[in-house]
mmCIF file of C-alpha atoms in Angstrom:
data_model
loop_
_atom_site.group_PDB
_atom_site.id
_atom_site.type_symbol
_atom_site.label_atom_id
_atom_site.label_comp_id
_atom_site.label_asym_id
_atom_site.label_seq_id
_atom_site.Cartn_x
_atom_site.Cartn_y
_atom_site.Cartn_z
ATOM 1 C CA GLY W 303 9.846 8.200 14.060
ATOM 2 C CA LEU W 304 9.524 5.202 16.332
ATOM 3 C CA THR W 305 6.271 4.105 14.667
ATOM 4 C CA LEU W 306 7.927 4.295 11.249
ATOM 5 C CA TYR W 307 10.854 2.236 12.538
ATOM 6 C CA GLN W 308 8.516 -0.369 13.996
ATOM 7 C CA ASN W 309 6.727 -0.624 10.634
ATOM 8 C CA ASN W 310 9.903 -1.317 8.626
ATOM 9 C CA ARG W 311 10.094 2.289 7.380
ATOM 10 C CA ALA W 312 13.178 3.398 9.297
ATOM 11 C CA ASN W 313 14.614 5.433 6.395
ATOM 12 C CA ASP W 314 11.474 7.446 5.598
ATOM 13 C CA ILE W 315 12.523 10.488 7.627
ATOM 14 C CA ALA W 316 16.056 10.447 6.196
ATOM 15 C CA ASN W 317 14.656 10.131 2.676
ATOM 16 C CA MET W 318 12.237 13.017 3.248
ATOM 17 C CA ALA W 319 15.037 15.173 4.707
ATOM 18 C CA ARG W 320 17.149 14.492 1.594
ATOM 19 C CA ALA W 321 14.169 15.388 -0.625
ATOM 20 C CA PHE W 322 14.040 18.720 1.226
ATOM 21 C CA GLY W 323 17.681 19.291 0.212
ATOM 22 C CA LEU W 324 19.157 18.536 3.631
ATOM 23 C CA GLY W 325 22.505 16.779 3.814
ATOM 24 C CA SER W 326 23.645 17.899 0.362
ATOM 25 C CA ALA W 327 25.198 21.002 -1.139
ATOM 26 C CA THR W 328 22.720 23.652 -2.315
ATOM 27 C CA GLY W 329 24.647 24.532 -5.477
ATOM 28 C CA ILE W 330 25.241 28.153 -4.496
ATOM 29 C CA GLU W 331 27.816 29.635 -6.837
ATOM 30 C CA GLN W 332 31.426 30.330 -5.946
ATOM 31 C CA ILE W 333 31.151 29.528 -2.269
ATOM 32 C CA ALA W 334 32.619 26.434 -0.708
ATOM 33 C CA GLU W 335 29.902 24.861 1.371
ATOM 34 C CA GLU W 336 29.511 21.912 3.664
ATOM 35 C CA SER W 337 26.953 19.327 2.651
ATOM 36 C CA GLY W 338 25.856 18.377 6.157
ATOM 37 C CA ARG W 339 24.845 14.852 7.049
ATOM 38 C CA ILE W 340 21.656 12.840 6.860
ATOM 39 C CA VAL W 341 22.211 9.127 7.533
ATOM 40 C CA ASP W 342 19.918 6.123 7.396
ATOM 41 C CA PRO W 343 19.289 5.474 11.116
ATOM 42 C CA PRO W 344 20.458 2.027 12.267
ATOM 43 C CA THR W 345 18.486 1.852 15.543
ATOM 44 C CA ASP W 346 15.139 2.903 16.959
ATOM 45 C CA ILE W 347 16.839 5.543 19.140
ATOM 46 C CA ASP W 348 18.624 6.952 16.096
ATOM 47 C CA VAL W 349 15.395 7.277 14.111
ATOM 48 C CA VAL W 350 13.624 8.970 17.034
ATOM 49 C CA ASN W 351 16.504 11.451 17.374
ATOM 50 C CA GLN W 352 16.467 12.050 13.632
ATOM 51 C CA SER W 353 12.716 12.678 13.659
ATOM 52 C CA ILE W 354 13.291 15.743 15.864
ATOM 53 C CA GLY W 355 16.457 16.870 14.081
ATOM 54 C CA GLN W 356 18.895 15.664 16.742
ATOM 55 C CA GLY W 357 21.550 12.951 16.965
ATOM 56 C CA GLU W 358 23.558 12.500 13.759
ATOM 57 C CA VAL W 359 21.594 15.126 11.796
ATOM 58 C CA GLN W 360 23.824 17.919 10.491
ATOM 59 C CA VAL W 361 22.385 20.628 8.257
ATOM 60 C CA THR W 362 23.543 24.093 7.259
ATOM 61 C CA PRO W 363 21.602 27.332 7.752
ATOM 62 C CA LEU W 364 21.588 27.782 3.963
ATOM 63 C CA GLN W 365 19.972 24.355 3.474
ATOM 64 C CA VAL W 366 17.321 25.269 6.040
ATOM 65 C CA ALA W 367 16.660 28.717 4.506
ATOM 66 C CA ARG W 368 16.355 27.057 1.097
ATOM 67 C CA PHE W 369 13.693 24.531 2.151
ATOM 68 C CA ILE W 370 11.893 27.176 4.225
ATOM 69 C CA ALA W 371 11.688 29.313 1.065
ATOM 70 C CA ALA W 372 10.308 26.269 -0.776
ATOM 71 C CA LEU W 373 7.628 25.822 1.885
ATOM 72 C CA GLY W 374 6.667 29.461 1.461
ATOM 73 C CA ASN W 375 6.615 29.428 -2.344
ATOM 74 C CA GLY W 376 4.500 26.294 -2.618
ATOM 75 C CA GLY W 377 7.198 23.650 -2.955
ATOM 76 C CA THR W 378 9.950 24.630 -5.414
ATOM 77 C CA LEU W 379 13.558 24.232 -4.265
ATOM 78 C CA PHE W 380 15.663 26.901 -5.969
ATOM 79 C CA ARG W 381 19.441 27.091 -6.222
ATOM 80 C CA PRO W 382 20.484 29.961 -3.950
ATOM 81 C CA GLN W 383 22.069 32.881 -5.761
ATOM 82 C CA LEU W 384 24.028 35.867 -4.539
ATOM 83 C CA VAL W 385 23.226 38.311 -7.338
ATOM 84 C CA GLU W 386 19.815 39.002 -8.827
ATOM 85 C CA LYS W 387 20.859 41.556 -11.452
ATOM 86 C CA VAL W 388 23.577 43.957 -12.542
ATOM 87 C CA GLU W 389 22.434 47.505 -13.289
ATOM 88 C CA PRO W 390 24.328 50.465 -14.762
ATOM 89 C CA VAL W 391 25.398 53.080 -12.213
ATOM 90 C CA GLU W 392 23.591 55.800 -14.138
ATOM 91 C CA GLY W 393 20.333 53.835 -14.002
ATOM 92 C CA GLY W 394 18.276 52.192 -16.680
ATOM 93 C CA ASP W 395 17.602 48.604 -17.616
ATOM 94 C CA PRO W 396 19.696 45.835 -16.090
ATOM 95 C CA ILE W 397 22.817 44.832 -18.003
ATOM 96 C CA LEU W 398 22.514 41.268 -16.784
ATOM 97 C CA THR W 399 19.748 39.427 -14.929
ATOM 98 C CA PHE W 400 20.189 36.057 -13.246
ATOM 99 C CA GLU W 401 17.023 34.011 -13.448
ATOM 100 C CA PRO W 402 16.078 31.682 -10.578
ATOM 101 C CA GLU W 403 16.971 28.047 -11.208
ATOM 102 C CA ALA W 404 14.565 25.416 -9.916
ATOM 103 C CA MET W 405 16.383 22.308 -8.682
ATOM 104 C CA GLY W 406 13.514 20.225 -7.362
ATOM 105 C CA THR W 407 10.110 20.088 -5.750
ATOM 106 C CA LEU W 408 9.265 19.189 -2.173
ATOM 107 C CA PRO W 409 7.446 15.823 -2.047
ATOM 108 C CA ILE W 410 4.420 17.195 -0.211
ATOM 109 C CA GLN W 411 0.780 17.015 -1.217
ATOM 110 C CA PRO W 412 -0.857 20.470 -1.535
ATOM 111 C CA PHE W 413 -3.176 19.994 1.453
ATOM 112 C CA ARG W 414 -0.196 19.024 3.642
ATOM 113 C CA MET W 415 1.748 22.049 2.366
ATOM 114 C CA GLU W 416 -1.129 24.270 3.450
ATOM 115 C CA VAL W 417 -1.174 22.709 6.934
ATOM 116 C CA ILE W 418 2.586 23.314 7.294
ATOM 117 C CA GLN W 419 2.260 26.918 6.095
ATOM 118 C CA GLN W 420 -0.594 27.627 8.511
ATOM 119 C CA ALA W 421 1.364 26.057 11.373
ATOM 120 C CA MET W 422 4.378 28.256 10.539
ATOM 121 C CA ILE W 423 2.173 31.347 10.537
ATOM 122 C CA ALA W 424 0.810 30.322 13.955
ATOM 123 C CA VAL W 425 4.343 29.990 15.376
ATOM 124 C CA VAL W 426 4.605 33.778 15.051
ATOM 125 C CA ALA W 427 0.998 35.043 15.017
ATOM 126 C CA ASP W 428 -0.658 32.856 17.667
ATOM 127 C CA GLN W 429 -0.219 34.075 21.242
ATOM 128 C CA ASP W 430 0.932 30.554 22.182
ATOM 129 C CA GLY W 431 3.374 30.346 19.253
ATOM 130 C CA THR W 432 7.003 29.740 20.194
ATOM 131 C CA ALA W 433 8.170 32.867 18.308
ATOM 132 C CA ASN W 434 5.213 35.109 19.188
ATOM 133 C CA PHE W 435 6.833 36.781 22.176
ATOM 134 C CA ARG W 436 9.921 37.826 20.176
ATOM 135 C CA LEU W 437 8.289 38.674 16.833
ATOM 136 C CA ARG W 438 4.813 39.971 17.608
ATOM 137 C CA GLY W 439 4.004 43.466 16.448
ATOM 138 C CA LEU W 440 6.072 43.336 13.269
ATOM 139 C CA ARG W 441 4.562 45.298 10.393
ATOM 140 C CA ILE W 442 5.557 42.535 7.971
ATOM 141 C CA PRO W 443 3.778 39.186 8.363
ATOM 142 C CA VAL W 444 6.201 36.341 9.115
ATOM 143 C CA ALA W 445 5.851 32.556 9.126
ATOM 144 C CA GLY W 446 8.465 30.528 10.952
ATOM 145 C CA LYS W 447 9.754 27.618 12.980
ATOM 146 C CA THR W 448 11.823 27.693 16.141
ATOM 147 C CA GLY W 449 14.163 24.922 17.151
ATOM 148 C CA THR W 450 17.175 23.793 19.122
ATOM 149 C CA ALA W 451 20.369 22.230 17.808
ATOM 150 C CA GLU W 452 22.944 20.283 19.751
ATOM 151 C CA SER W 453 26.219 22.193 19.869
ATOM 152 C CA GLY W 454 28.630 19.389 20.670
ATOM 153 C CA SER W 455 29.867 21.365 23.643
ATOM 154 C CA GLY W 456 28.151 23.672 26.067
ATOM 155 C CA ASP W 457 24.605 24.910 25.694
ATOM 156 C CA PRO W 458 22.580 24.066 22.577
ATOM 157 C CA HIS W 459 22.024 26.560 19.763
ATOM 158 C CA ALA W 460 18.662 28.299 19.265
ATOM 159 C CA TRP W 461 17.286 28.377 15.700
ATOM 160 C CA PHE W 462 14.660 30.440 13.941
ATOM 161 C CA ALA W 463 13.851 29.847 10.292
ATOM 162 C CA GLY W 464 11.092 31.603 8.447
ATOM 163 C CA TYR W 465 9.875 33.713 5.580
ATOM 164 C CA THR W 466 8.154 37.050 5.164
ATOM 165 C CA MET W 467 4.820 37.484 3.460
ATOM 166 C CA ALA W 468 4.948 41.185 2.638
ATOM 167 C CA SER W 469 4.385 40.954 -1.103
ATOM 168 C CA GLU W 470 0.648 40.697 -1.597
ATOM 169 C CA SER W 471 1.059 41.259 -5.344
ATOM 170 C CA THR W 472 2.910 37.981 -5.956
ATOM 171 C CA GLY W 473 1.479 35.869 -3.148
ATOM 172 C CA THR W 474 4.908 34.374 -2.515
ATOM 173 C CA PRO W 475 7.418 35.004 0.267
ATOM 174 C CA ASP W 476 9.866 37.868 -0.133
ATOM 175 C CA ILE W 477 12.693 36.733 2.110
ATOM 176 C CA ALA W 478 13.602 33.407 3.689
ATOM 177 C CA ILE W 479 16.016 33.266 6.612
ATOM 178 C CA ALA W 480 17.673 30.887 9.023
ATOM 179 C CA VAL W 481 19.147 32.397 12.179
ATOM 180 C CA ILE W 482 21.256 30.602 14.766
ATOM 181 C CA LEU W 483 22.006 31.966 18.237
ATOM 182 C CA GLU W 484 25.003 29.973 19.389
ATOM 183 C CA ASN W 485 24.831 28.461 22.862
ATOM 184 C CA GLN W 486 21.517 30.179 23.632
#
């Protein structure tokens, strides 16, 4: 972050965060949601804080789960949806199916996407990974990222965001999550 600031590129991290869908509403239906906050950093300290997700950065768990899913699926940001399909009680074909709606693409070159995906796998699978101790031994492969968020009062919040890789048939993640443990 500091190097970018010193090279007249202070807004690069903010712009990338916005391209990941951070700081704006996700478009989820029928739920009021906060948009969060990604600002153009005015000082070198602000850009350094922003580069590690601290300071004035405010994002929602849904925004994080959404971009984590995009990392897992190869780069497509989808509008979150609450219902996949409506089926008759007695069984049979769905009455109504809600198709996924793509809303953007992460601005990442394929080789960089692969590096990020491999790093997220290592967070859980590698014995030195920050989530290995808590998640090792799961039958479902998981890729993830741990983090810490300022709480504004008291101890910071612990974060884990990730996706499962159980569906070998599709080659895409099954579930994306963002979990916050308040003041932990």
